[in-house]
Each structure stands twice: as structure tokens, then as C-alpha cells.
mmCIF file of C-alpha atoms in Angstrom:
data_model
loop_
_atom_site.group_PDB
_atom_site.id
_atom_site.type_symbol
_atom_site.label_atom_id
_atom_site.label_comp_id
_atom_site.label_asym_id
_atom_site.label_seq_id
_atom_site.Cartn_x
_atom_site.Cartn_y
_atom_site.Cartn_z
ATOM 1 C CA MET J 207 0.000 0.000 0.000
ATOM 2 C CA GLN J 208 1.265 3.483 -0.829
ATOM 3 C CA TYR J 209 -0.054 7.018 -0.565
ATOM 4 C CA CYS J 210 0.165 9.779 -3.111
ATOM 5 C CA SER J 211 3.077 12.109 -2.379
ATOM 6 C CA VAL J 212 0.978 15.174 -3.286
ATOM 7 C CA CYS J 213 -2.379 14.348 -1.657
ATOM 8 C CA ILE J 214 -3.249 11.648 0.901
ATOM 9 C CA MET J 215 -5.085 9.185 -1.368
ATOM 10 C CA PRO J 216 -3.976 5.547 -0.990
ATOM 11 C CA SER J 217 -3.254 3.206 -3.880
ATOM 12 C CA THR J 218 -6.082 0.963 -2.671
ATOM 13 C CA ARG J 219 -8.642 3.323 -4.248
ATOM 14 C CA PRO J 220 -10.217 1.332 -7.092
ATOM 15 C CA GLU J 221 -8.694 2.099 -10.500
ATOM 16 C CA GLN J 222 -6.384 4.767 -9.052
ATOM 17 C CA VAL J 223 -3.182 5.016 -11.104
ATOM 18 C CA PHE J 224 0.139 6.185 -9.642
ATOM 19 C CA ASP J 225 3.027 7.595 -11.671
ATOM 20 C CA ASN J 226 6.277 8.280 -9.795
ATOM 21 C CA GLY J 227 4.371 8.395 -6.514
ATOM 22 C CA VAL J 228 1.679 10.818 -7.723
ATOM 23 C CA CYS J 229 -1.933 9.744 -8.258
ATOM 24 C CA ASP J 230 -3.701 10.489 -11.539
ATOM 25 C CA ALA J 231 -6.245 12.722 -9.770
ATOM 26 C CA CYS J 232 -3.445 15.085 -8.745
ATOM 27 C CA ARG J 233 -2.086 15.043 -12.298
ATOM 28 C CA SER J 234 -5.588 15.874 -13.555
ATOM 29 C CA ALA J 235 -5.664 18.757 -11.072
ATOM 30 C CA THR J 236 -2.499 20.160 -12.679
ATOM 31 C CA ASP J 237 -4.218 20.062 -16.066
ATOM 32 C CA LYS J 238 -7.314 21.621 -14.567
ATOM 33 C CA HIS J 239 -5.478 24.563 -13.028
ATOM 34 C CA THR J 240 -2.779 25.204 -15.616
ATOM 35 C CA ASN J 241 -3.323 23.529 -18.971
ATOM 36 C CA ILE J 242 -7.019 23.563 -19.897
ATOM 37 C CA ASP J 243 -8.378 26.562 -21.785
ATOM 38 C CA TRP J 244 -11.643 27.031 -19.883
ATOM 39 C CA SER J 245 -12.784 29.974 -22.003
ATOM 40 C CA LYS J 246 -12.553 27.727 -25.070
ATOM 41 C CA ARG J 247 -14.490 25.013 -23.246
ATOM 42 C CA ARG J 248 -17.226 27.534 -22.395
ATOM 43 C CA ILE J 249 -17.565 28.554 -26.040
ATOM 44 C CA GLU J 250 -17.889 24.884 -26.960
ATOM 45 C CA PHE J 251 -20.570 24.449 -24.279
ATOM 46 C CA GLU J 252 -22.518 27.492 -25.482
ATOM 47 C CA GLU J 253 -22.505 26.110 -29.008
ATOM 48 C CA ILE J 254 -23.923 22.805 -27.779
ATOM 49 C CA LEU J 255 -26.577 24.452 -25.582
ATOM 50 C CA ALA J 256 -27.750 26.618 -28.483
ATOM 51 C CA ARG J 257 -28.994 23.458 -30.168
ATOM 52 C CA TYR J 258 -31.202 22.610 -27.184
ATOM 53 C CA ARG J 259 -32.178 25.953 -25.606
ATOM 54 C CA GLY J 260 -35.900 26.743 -25.761
ATOM 55 C CA ASP J 261 -37.877 29.933 -25.244
ATOM 56 C CA GLY J 262 -38.704 29.174 -21.592
ATOM 57 C CA SER J 263 -42.132 27.720 -22.317
ATOM 58 C CA VAL J 264 -40.860 24.118 -22.073
ATOM 59 C CA TYR J 265 -38.072 22.352 -20.222
ATOM 60 C CA ASP J 266 -34.931 22.169 -22.330
ATOM 61 C CA CYS J 267 -32.680 20.165 -20.019
ATOM 62 C CA ILE J 268 -32.852 17.832 -17.025
ATOM 63 C CA ILE J 269 -30.690 18.256 -13.932
ATOM 64 C CA PRO J 270 -30.271 15.098 -11.826
ATOM 65 C CA VAL J 271 -30.366 16.321 -8.216
ATOM 66 C CA SER J 272 -30.010 14.949 -4.706
ATOM 67 C CA GLY J 273 -30.458 18.258 -2.909
ATOM 68 C CA GLY J 274 -26.698 18.413 -2.374
ATOM 69 C CA LYS J 275 -24.584 21.522 -2.934
ATOM 70 C CA ASP J 276 -23.237 20.378 -6.300
ATOM 71 C CA SER J 277 -26.528 19.434 -7.942
ATOM 72 C CA CYS J 278 -28.168 22.613 -6.616
ATOM 73 C CA TYR J 279 -25.272 24.574 -8.125
ATOM 74 C CA GLN J 280 -25.803 22.766 -11.446
ATOM 75 C CA ALA J 281 -29.467 23.796 -11.578
ATOM 76 C CA ILE J 282 -28.799 27.423 -10.619
ATOM 77 C CA THR J 283 -25.887 27.735 -13.046
ATOM 78 C CA MET J 284 -27.727 26.232 -16.003
ATOM 79 C CA ARG J 285 -30.641 28.600 -15.497
ATOM 80 C CA ASP J 286 -28.903 31.814 -14.423
ATOM 81 C CA ASN J 287 -25.615 31.592 -16.342
ATOM 82 C CA TYR J 288 -26.667 29.749 -19.469
ATOM 83 C CA GLY J 289 -30.318 30.720 -19.880
ATOM 84 C CA MET J 290 -31.684 27.188 -19.833
ATOM 85 C CA THR J 291 -35.032 26.025 -18.403
ATOM 86 C CA PRO J 292 -34.189 22.965 -16.288
ATOM 87 C CA LEU J 293 -36.425 20.273 -14.870
ATOM 88 C CA CYS J 294 -34.875 18.821 -11.709
ATOM 89 C CA VAL J 295 -35.241 15.072 -11.122
ATOM 90 C CA THR J 296 -34.349 13.122 -7.988
ATOM 91 C CA HIS J 297 -34.613 9.509 -6.915
ATOM 92 C CA THR J 298 -35.615 9.312 -3.246
ATOM 93 C CA PRO J 299 -33.094 7.468 -1.048
ATOM 94 C CA CYS J 300 -34.319 4.810 1.346
ATOM 95 C CA ASP J 301 -34.518 7.183 4.313
ATOM 96 C CA LEU J 302 -34.168 10.957 3.875
ATOM 97 C CA THR J 303 -32.691 13.111 6.626
ATOM 98 C CA ASP J 304 -34.462 16.281 7.744
ATOM 99 C CA VAL J 305 -31.746 18.481 6.236
ATOM 100 C CA GLY J 306 -31.884 16.457 3.020
ATOM 101 C CA PHE J 307 -35.606 17.148 2.737
ATOM 102 C CA GLU J 308 -35.036 20.867 3.444
ATOM 103 C CA ASN J 309 -32.398 21.106 0.718
ATOM 104 C CA LEU J 310 -34.694 19.533 -1.857
ATOM 105 C CA ASN J 311 -37.247 22.189 -0.904
ATOM 106 C CA PHE J 312 -34.474 24.785 -1.270
ATOM 107 C CA LEU J 313 -34.436 24.005 -4.986
ATOM 108 C CA ARG J 314 -38.187 24.500 -5.226
ATOM 109 C CA ASP J 315 -37.894 27.736 -3.261
ATOM 110 C CA GLN J 316 -35.338 28.922 -5.826
ATOM 111 C CA GLY J 317 -37.985 28.519 -8.505
ATOM 112 C CA PHE J 318 -37.222 25.054 -9.886
ATOM 113 C CA ASP J 319 -39.758 22.374 -10.695
ATOM 114 C CA LEU J 320 -38.797 19.051 -9.138
ATOM 115 C CA ILE J 321 -39.892 15.528 -9.988
ATOM 116 C CA GLN J 322 -39.232 13.128 -7.138
ATOM 117 C CA ILE J 323 -39.298 9.435 -8.052
ATOM 118 C CA SER J 324 -39.766 7.119 -5.094
ATOM 119 C CA ALA J 325 -39.526 3.358 -5.467
ATOM 120 C CA ASN J 326 -41.843 1.183 -3.396
ATOM 121 C CA ARG J 327 -40.221 0.688 -0.007
ATOM 122 C CA LYS J 328 -40.823 -3.070 0.160
ATOM 123 C CA ASN J 329 -38.581 -3.935 -2.767
ATOM 124 C CA TYR J 330 -36.201 -1.003 -2.240
ATOM 125 C CA LYS J 331 -35.445 -2.557 1.133
ATOM 126 C CA GLU J 332 -34.518 -5.827 -0.541
ATOM 127 C CA LEU J 333 -32.087 -4.002 -2.837
ATOM 128 C CA VAL J 334 -30.500 -2.399 0.237
ATOM 129 C CA ARG J 335 -30.225 -5.852 1.779
ATOM 130 C CA ILE J 336 -28.515 -7.197 -1.369
ATOM 131 C CA GLY J 337 -26.165 -4.219 -1.399
ATOM 132 C CA PHE J 338 -25.221 -4.550 2.260
ATOM 133 C CA PHE J 339 -24.808 -8.316 2.531
ATOM 134 C CA LYS J 340 -23.759 -9.270 -1.000
ATOM 135 C CA LEU J 341 -21.886 -6.241 -2.386
ATOM 136 C CA GLY J 342 -20.653 -4.436 0.703
ATOM 137 C CA ASP J 343 -22.508 -1.267 -0.304
ATOM 138 C CA CYS J 344 -25.547 -0.328 1.765
ATOM 139 C CA CYS J 345 -26.468 2.405 -0.737
ATOM 140 C CA TRP J 346 -26.290 0.317 -3.905
ATOM 141 C CA PRO J 347 -29.861 1.185 -5.029
ATOM 142 C CA GLU J 348 -29.223 4.908 -4.461
ATOM 143 C CA HIS J 349 -26.347 4.821 -6.940
ATOM 144 C CA ILE J 350 -28.531 3.142 -9.552
ATOM 145 C CA GLY J 351 -31.578 5.323 -8.955
ATOM 146 C CA ILE J 352 -29.927 8.731 -9.287
ATOM 147 C CA PHE J 353 -28.353 7.727 -12.605
ATOM 148 C CA THR J 354 -31.440 5.952 -13.964
ATOM 149 C CA ALA J 355 -34.429 8.121 -12.956
ATOM 150 C CA PRO J 356 -33.285 11.260 -14.834
ATOM 151 C CA VAL J 357 -32.736 9.261 -18.034
ATOM 152 C CA LYS J 358 -36.207 7.727 -17.680
ATOM 153 C CA MET J 359 -37.693 11.211 -17.343
ATOM 154 C CA ALA J 360 -35.684 12.411 -20.356
ATOM 155 C CA VAL J 361 -37.312 9.664 -22.411
ATOM 156 C CA SER J 362 -40.792 10.159 -20.921
ATOM 157 C CA TYR J 363 -40.815 13.960 -21.340
ATOM 158 C CA LYS J 364 -38.754 13.896 -24.548
ATOM 159 C CA ILE J 365 -36.107 16.214 -23.100
ATOM 160 C CA PRO J 366 -32.866 15.014 -24.708
ATOM 161 C CA LEU J 367 -30.276 17.002 -22.729
ATOM 162 C CA LEU J 368 -29.122 15.986 -19.240
ATOM 163 C CA ILE J 369 -26.521 17.975 -17.317
ATOM 164 C CA TRP J 370 -24.522 16.002 -14.755
ATOM 165 C CA GLY J 371 -21.930 17.495 -12.398
ATOM 166 C CA GLU J 372 -18.239 16.629 -12.307
ATOM 167 C CA ASN J 373 -16.643 13.782 -14.218
ATOM 168 C CA SER J 374 -15.502 11.692 -11.253
ATOM 169 C CA GLN J 375 -12.820 9.873 -13.292
ATOM 170 C CA PHE J 376 -11.175 13.219 -14.132
ATOM 171 C CA GLU J 377 -11.604 14.865 -10.727
ATOM 172 C CA TYR J 378 -10.800 11.897 -8.487
ATOM 173 C CA GLY J 379 -8.887 9.457 -10.679
ATOM 174 C CA GLY J 380 -9.803 6.536 -12.908
ATOM 175 C CA PRO J 381 -9.356 4.968 -16.338
ATOM 176 C CA ALA J 382 -7.758 7.273 -18.886
ATOM 177 C CA THR J 383 -10.313 6.190 -21.493
ATOM 178 C CA HIS J 384 -13.074 7.788 -19.426
ATOM 179 C CA LYS J 385 -11.437 10.740 -17.682
ATOM 180 C CA ASN J 386 -11.595 13.056 -20.692
ATOM 181 C CA ASN J 387 -15.128 12.160 -21.729
ATOM 182 C CA ASN J 388 -17.700 14.933 -21.559
ATOM 183 C CA PHE J 389 -20.744 12.668 -21.584
ATOM 184 C CA LEU J 390 -22.344 9.891 -19.537
ATOM 185 C CA ASP J 391 -23.960 6.821 -21.080
ATOM 186 C CA ARG J 392 -25.327 3.424 -20.037
ATOM 187 C CA ASN J 393 -21.852 1.882 -20.098
ATOM 188 C CA TRP J 394 -20.588 4.507 -17.616
ATOM 189 C CA LEU J 395 -23.434 3.635 -15.227
ATOM 190 C CA GLU J 396 -22.880 -0.106 -15.415
ATOM 191 C CA GLN J 397 -19.094 0.139 -15.189
ATOM 192 C CA PHE J 398 -18.708 2.659 -12.384
ATOM 193 C CA GLN J 399 -21.906 2.710 -10.306
ATOM 194 C CA MET J 400 -23.220 -0.837 -9.966
ATOM 195 C CA SER J 401 -20.402 -2.658 -8.117
ATOM 196 C CA GLY J 402 -20.204 -5.291 -10.836
ATOM 197 C CA HIS J 403 -23.773 -6.453 -10.110
ATOM 198 C CA ARG J 404 -26.247 -5.953 -12.940
ATOM 199 C CA LEU J 405 -29.785 -5.013 -12.036
ATOM 200 C CA GLN J 406 -31.190 -8.150 -13.647
ATOM 201 C CA ASP J 407 -29.019 -10.230 -11.311
ATOM 202 C CA VAL J 408 -31.399 -9.441 -8.445
ATOM 203 C CA VAL J 409 -33.823 -12.090 -9.703
ATOM 204 C CA HIS J 410 -31.409 -14.638 -8.230
ATOM 205 C CA ASP J 411 -31.958 -12.966 -4.863
ATOM 206 C CA GLY J 412 -35.744 -13.285 -5.053
ATOM 207 C CA VAL J 413 -36.559 -9.786 -6.362
ATOM 208 C CA LYS J 414 -38.798 -9.556 -9.435
ATOM 209 C CA MET J 415 -37.823 -7.079 -12.128
ATOM 210 C CA ASP J 416 -41.461 -6.017 -12.416
ATOM 211 C CA ASP J 417 -41.317 -4.863 -8.786
ATOM 212 C CA ILE J 418 -38.411 -2.432 -9.279
ATOM 213 C CA LYS J 419 -39.565 -0.487 -12.328
ATOM 214 C CA THR J 420 -38.041 2.839 -11.227
ATOM 215 C CA PHE J 421 -34.590 1.267 -11.592
ATOM 216 C CA HIS J 422 -35.063 0.064 -15.185
ATOM 217 C CA TYR J 423 -32.777 1.968 -17.547
ATOM 218 C CA PRO J 424 -34.495 2.914 -20.816
ATOM 219 C CA THR J 425 -33.760 0.743 -23.837
ATOM 220 C CA ASP J 426 -31.222 1.809 -26.432
ATOM 221 C CA ASP J 427 -34.047 2.302 -28.923
ATOM 222 C CA GLU J 428 -35.909 4.636 -26.541
ATOM 223 C CA ILE J 429 -32.749 6.651 -25.913
ATOM 224 C CA ARG J 430 -31.967 6.921 -29.625
ATOM 225 C CA GLU J 431 -35.523 7.976 -30.447
ATOM 226 C CA VAL J 432 -35.329 10.959 -28.068
ATOM 227 C CA GLY J 433 -31.630 11.561 -28.725
ATOM 228 C CA VAL J 434 -30.722 11.569 -25.027
ATOM 229 C CA THR J 435 -27.327 13.150 -24.336
ATOM 230 C CA GLY J 436 -25.790 13.457 -20.888
ATOM 231 C CA LEU J 437 -23.021 16.044 -20.471
ATOM 232 C CA PHE J 438 -20.681 16.719 -17.541
ATOM 233 C CA LEU J 439 -20.804 20.386 -16.537
ATOM 234 C CA GLY J 440 -17.380 19.800 -14.974
ATOM 235 C CA TYR J 441 -15.907 19.207 -18.437
ATOM 236 C CA PHE J 442 -16.939 22.649 -19.636
ATOM 237 C CA GLU J 443 -16.204 24.746 -16.555
ATOM 238 C CA LYS J 444 -13.582 24.520 -13.844
ATOM 239 C CA TRP J 445 -15.203 22.459 -11.092
ATOM 240 C CA ASP J 446 -14.855 23.734 -7.521
ATOM 241 C CA SER J 447 -16.882 22.153 -4.721
ATOM 242 C CA LYS J 448 -16.198 25.081 -2.345
ATOM 243 C CA ARG J 449 -17.452 27.599 -4.887
ATOM 244 C CA ASN J 450 -20.559 25.468 -5.361
ATOM 245 C CA ALA J 451 -21.200 25.345 -1.625
ATOM 246 C CA ASP J 452 -20.564 29.053 -1.084
ATOM 247 C CA LEU J 453 -23.049 30.045 -3.784
ATOM 248 C CA CYS J 454 -25.761 27.733 -2.448
ATOM 249 C CA CYS J 455 -25.193 28.618 1.218
ATOM 250 C CA ASP J 456 -25.501 32.322 0.392
ATOM 251 C CA LEU J 457 -28.945 31.554 -1.039
ATOM 252 C CA GLY J 458 -30.119 29.566 1.975
ATOM 253 C CA TRP J 459 -28.970 26.002 1.354
ATOM 254 C CA LYS J 460 -28.413 24.176 4.676
ATOM 255 C CA ARG J 461 -25.193 22.658 5.940
ATOM 256 C CA ASN J 462 -25.450 19.633 8.229
ATOM 257 C CA PRO J 463 -26.767 21.111 11.501
ATOM 258 C CA GLY J 464 -24.695 18.755 13.662
ATOM 259 C CA GLY J 465 -21.399 19.493 11.937
ATOM 260 C CA ALA J 466 -19.524 17.010 9.740
ATOM 261 C CA VAL J 467 -21.367 13.754 9.140
ATOM 262 C CA GLU J 468 -19.715 10.655 10.573
ATOM 263 C CA GLY J 469 -16.398 9.933 8.897
ATOM 264 C CA ALA J 470 -16.248 13.287 7.113
ATOM 265 C CA TYR J 471 -14.040 16.381 7.306
ATOM 266 C CA ASN J 472 -16.665 19.002 6.443
ATOM 267 C CA ASP J 473 -20.417 19.476 6.910
ATOM 268 C CA LEU J 474 -21.278 19.882 3.231
ATOM 269 C CA GLU J 475 -21.576 16.416 1.678
ATOM 270 C CA ASN J 476 -23.774 13.316 1.787
ATOM 271 C CA LEU J 477 -26.454 15.013 3.860
ATOM 272 C CA ASP J 478 -29.546 13.605 2.174
ATOM 273 C CA CYS J 479 -29.652 9.949 3.285
ATOM 274 C CA LYS J 480 -29.240 8.666 6.838
ATOM 275 C CA TRP J 481 -26.662 6.075 5.956
ATOM 276 C CA ILE J 482 -24.906 7.298 2.848
ATOM 277 C CA GLY J 483 -22.904 9.805 4.913
ATOM 278 C CA GLY J 484 -21.908 7.376 7.660
ATOM 279 C CA LEU J 485 -22.338 3.687 6.931
ATOM 280 C CA HIS J 486 -21.699 3.860 3.168
ATOM 281 C CA ASP J 487 -18.450 5.755 3.674
ATOM 282 C CA TYR J 488 -17.422 3.417 6.494
ATOM 283 C CA MET J 489 -17.928 0.399 4.238
ATOM 284 C CA LYS J 490 -15.626 2.087 1.739
ATOM 285 C CA PHE J 491 -13.100 2.591 4.532
ATOM 286 C CA ILE J 492 -13.030 -1.053 5.589
ATOM 287 C CA LYS J 493 -12.559 -2.211 1.981
ATOM 288 C CA TYR J 494 -10.024 0.370 0.809
ATOM 289 C CA GLY J 495 -8.577 2.005 3.910
ATOM 290 C CA TYR J 496 -9.907 5.512 3.330
ATOM 291 C CA GLY J 497 -13.239 7.290 3.679
ATOM 292 C CA ARG J 498 -15.069 10.557 3.133
ATOM 293 C CA ALA J 499 -12.667 12.725 5.147
ATOM 294 C CA THR J 500 -9.759 11.594 2.960
ATOM 295 C CA ASP J 501 -11.778 12.366 -0.175
ATOM 296 C CA GLN J 502 -12.629 15.852 1.066
ATOM 297 C CA LEU J 503 -9.104 16.669 2.225
ATOM 298 C CA CYS J 504 -7.654 15.532 -1.104
ATOM 299 C CA ILE J 505 -10.016 17.931 -2.870
ATOM 300 C CA GLU J 506 -8.747 20.752 -0.647
ATOM 301 C CA ILE J 507 -5.113 19.857 -1.391
ATOM 302 C CA ARG J 508 -5.703 19.747 -5.156
ATOM 303 C CA ALA J 509 -7.496 23.091 -4.990
ATOM 304 C CA GLY J 510 -4.445 24.583 -3.268
ATOM 305 C CA ARG J 511 -6.338 25.505 -0.110
ATOM 306 C CA ILE J 512 -4.315 23.317 2.288
ATOM 307 C CA SER J 513 -0.973 21.527 2.256
ATOM 308 C CA ARG J 514 -0.438 17.788 2.485
ATOM 309 C CA ASP J 515 0.938 18.139 6.027
ATOM 310 C CA GLU J 516 -2.122 20.130 7.064
ATOM 311 C CA ALA J 517 -4.359 17.440 5.587
ATOM 312 C CA VAL J 518 -2.526 14.672 7.476
ATOM 313 C CA PHE J 519 -3.038 16.595 10.720
ATOM 314 C CA ALA J 520 -6.684 17.366 9.935
ATOM 315 C CA LEU J 521 -7.435 13.729 9.089
ATOM 316 C CA LYS J 522 -6.377 12.666 12.601
ATOM 317 C CA LYS J 523 -8.983 14.994 14.089
ATOM 318 C CA THR J 524 -11.868 13.442 12.135
ATOM 319 C CA ASP J 525 -13.697 10.243 13.038
ATOM 320 C CA GLU J 526 -12.958 8.550 9.718
ATOM 321 C CA GLY J 527 -12.635 4.832 10.371
ATOM 322 C CA LYS J 528 -14.855 4.727 13.417
ATOM 323 C CA VAL J 529 -18.005 2.593 13.305
ATOM 324 C CA PRO J 530 -20.858 5.026 12.495
ATOM 325 C CA TRP J 531 -23.426 4.490 15.236
ATOM 326 C CA LYS J 532 -25.573 7.625 14.792
ATOM 327 C CA TYR J 533 -28.080 5.988 12.436
ATOM 328 C CA ALA J 534 -26.901 2.368 12.821
ATOM 329 C CA LEU J 535 -29.874 1.374 14.981
ATOM 330 C CA ASP J 536 -32.213 2.860 12.373
ATOM 331 C CA PHE J 537 -30.466 0.720 9.766
ATOM 332 C CA LEU J 538 -30.792 -2.432 11.873
ATOM 333 C CA ASP J 539 -34.477 -1.728 12.337
ATOM 334 C CA TYR J 540 -34.913 -0.953 8.619
ATOM 335 C CA LEU J 541 -33.510 -4.328 7.565
ATOM 336 C CA GLY J 542 -34.726 -6.212 10.633
ATOM 337 C CA ILE J 543 -31.263 -7.507 11.543
ATOM 338 C CA THR J 544 -29.332 -7.859 14.782
ATOM 339 C CA GLU J 545 -26.303 -5.851 15.834
ATOM 340 C CA GLN J 546 -24.257 -9.047 15.725
ATOM 341 C CA ALA J 547 -25.243 -9.724 12.093
ATOM 342 C CA PHE J 548 -24.453 -6.089 11.273
ATOM 343 C CA LEU J 549 -20.951 -6.198 12.769
ATOM 344 C CA GLU J 550 -20.162 -9.654 11.383
ATOM 345 C CA ASN J 551 -21.028 -8.471 7.891
ATOM 346 C CA LEU J 552 -18.761 -5.448 8.274
ATOM 347 C CA ASP J 553 -15.914 -7.765 9.274
ATOM 348 C CA ARG J 554 -16.657 -9.974 6.265
ATOM 349 C CA PHE J 555 -16.024 -7.081 3.862
ATOM 350 C CA THR J 556 -12.966 -5.763 5.695
ATOM 351 C CA ASN J 557 -9.713 -5.902 3.739
ATOM 352 C CA LYS J 558 -7.581 -8.017 6.065
ATOM 353 C CA MET J 559 -4.358 -6.880 4.369
ATOM 354 C CA ILE J 560 -4.546 -3.270 5.513
ATOM 355 C CA PHE J 561 -5.737 -3.668 9.113
ATOM 356 C CA VAL J 562 -3.967 -5.133 12.143
ATOM 357 C CA ARG J 563 -4.705 -8.775 12.955
ATOM 358 C CA ASP J 564 -3.722 -11.147 15.724
ATOM 359 C CA ASP J 565 -0.495 -12.914 14.719
ATOM 360 C CA GLU J 566 -1.716 -16.321 15.853
ATOM 361 C CA THR J 567 -5.433 -16.360 15.008
ATOM 362 C CA GLY J 568 -5.579 -13.866 12.160
ATOM 363 C CA VAL J 569 -8.586 -12.235 13.818
ATOM 364 C CA LEU J 570 -8.937 -8.485 13.279
ATOM 365 C CA LYS J 571 -7.721 -6.433 16.218
ATOM 366 C CA LYS J 572 -9.919 -3.565 17.409
ATOM 367 C CA ASP J 573 -9.611 -0.808 19.972
ATOM 368 C CA LEU J 574 -11.755 -0.561 23.101
ATOM 369 C CA ASP J 575 -14.553 1.094 21.098
ATOM 370 C CA GLY J 576 -14.630 -1.708 18.522
ATOM 371 C CA ASN J 577 -12.832 0.243 15.788
ATOM 372 C CA LEU J 578 -10.317 -1.269 13.387
ATOM 373 C CA ILE J 579 -6.620 -0.395 13.550
ATOM 374 C CA LYS J 580 -4.939 0.543 10.270
ATOM 375 C CA LYS J 581 -1.461 -0.694 9.422
ATOM 376 C CA TYR J 582 -0.611 2.319 7.290
ATOM 377 C CA SER J 583 -1.158 6.079 7.303
ATOM 378 C CA PRO J 584 -0.296 8.899 4.864
ATOM 379 C CA GLU J 585 2.295 10.413 7.190
ATOM 380 C CA GLN J 586 4.476 7.329 6.606
ATOM 381 C CA PHE J 587 4.896 8.287 2.938
#
């Protein structure tokens, strides 16, 4: 295991590429800040939008939203900076937080129409169960829903243009064949958002496809008929999560009232669902050795707002890597499982190579609070 010498991202991040000790996300950041001609990209974007822009009487683009700072920024920017008439579309997570609900209403208060697609809770719960016990991702259906529902609405309302946020492969690292793309298609969804488990595979777990209709991606023929195109706003303008948050907060968007969510560095992300901000990020931590706080601090380093040493120090002050108990009992009740089954499943998905184990038994060692002990840290590199 190694850590990037510029940021604090470990090599265990899936599909992260290192070159002479530097991760590809940091190399992308150099391009972003010094090499890309953003004025040229904006002209290109304006030329594309001109082909879709209406007179305001109909929707001319769809913005997939969660109520988070970035998707709210996308909607405001497309309307106020580019003169588009967006329809916002969200897929309801399994259990919304109060602040998540308020931030969806923030969009409506800003003058946006919002379509909220909510799957039936009975079968949604079974998808959560599959994600947690089979894939090690308690928010597996959320990832599918937010990338499927907007495309379904694009087909249903015959609105061909979708505007997504940042290209995660460019901003955070990933395959070179995808990092420079400016669009999102079905292949992107299946390759990067579904944990290698196709939706139709759920029939082997006792879930009928007819019972999860909100998760069905439109057919290729339906997409071609409407001409659906999904573009990354982050390809055409210089993406900055702090700028996005500042703009939205100035307009009344709500930060997390209790401070940073469990495992995070700031109070700005993953606020909408009770367990995407805590349990989901913790399950990433036990598999790959890093969580939400590391993600957020790496963004700050690449933006030039903090140094690597400052990030190492700040990471120690977060609760990244601690079992997230705030909503854990709600999760146990939601799935109808015991605490023992919950903890045993977490251990089952833990990467035994990056955490301390007993030399004789091989059993994972934990501190007095039941938290894992990492073998490695960024300050060692």
C-alpha cells in the first residue's frame, strides 16, 4: 500500500493510477489549473446548448439532483448563467434526513420544478439488503436510482439534454479512457456505479424485475428515439466544490446542523440519506482504507487551499474509520437484523491486508470502542 506524495489518497482506491508516486487525480488537477483553456471550453458548451435551448415555455434540459450543494449549483448555473429552463429530477433514497428534505425544498424555493421518483419501499429494502450483505454497499440502489431516474424522465418527457456534475474519473482518478469524456452513457453507469452487479441479477436474490420499475434503464431504442445526451458540466467549466457550496449557502442552502457527518471532514456532503454519509463511507473505509474525510481533504489539497501536512493533521482529528453508530440502529431496524449480524457483515467485507490482525489467530484487532486499527497512514509516505 502506498499514498500519493501530493495528496493523501492511498493506492487501494479502485482504478487509481500512480506515476512516480503521484496519483492520476493530482495530475488531472495540474491540467485543470494550468493547462485547460476554460474559455474555449465555455464557447464549446454554449454552441452545444444553443442546439437545445428553448424559449422558456418548455423544459430544455434535465438536472439530476439529490439536494446536495453540487446538484443545486448545477441547476442554478444552467438557469442563471446559461439561460436554460431545467427540470430537476431526484430519486428518493431509502430514508431521507431532515436536512436532506429541506435542501430539496431549497431548490423548489429557488424557482425550480422538481420531480421526485420514489420506489416502493418493500422492494427497495430488498435491494439495500442485497447491497449490504452481497456487495458491501448499503447504498447500492441509491447509486442506480440517481443515474437511472433522470434518463427515464428524459425519455418520458422527450427532453434530450441531461446535465450532470463533475466527471468523477477526471476529478478523483480513474481509467484514462473515461477521464476526458464529456458525456455519460449506459456503459458509464454499469461500469462505475453498480459494483459489478447488474440489475437483472437481483432475480437470483428473489426480487422480481417487475417490482423495481423505477430502476429500469431505458432501452437503447428509446434513448436513440429521443436523442438523449448526458453532459458533464465539470468538463466545460472549472469544477470547484467550495465555490458550489458558497453560492448555495448564500442563497439559503443548509449545511449539516450537527457538523460534519460521521467519517467526514466538512459538513457539506452526503447530507440527504441517513446512511450514505456514515455507513456507506465506512464500508468504503473497511474495503479500501480511506473514507469521506480523505476524499474531502484531497479535494482541498488539489485546490491549493491546504498543504499535504495540514491534511494529514486534519485527518487525525476526524472520526474517519470509526463505526458510524448515529443511524446504525435505524439501519438495523430498517432491515430487521441484529447488531451481531451487522458487525459480522462489516468484518466480512474488511480488507484483512490493511488492518492489524492477531499474529496467531488472524482475527482483526480492534480498539476498546470496537474500531479497526490501520497498518498504514499517509504520514508514513
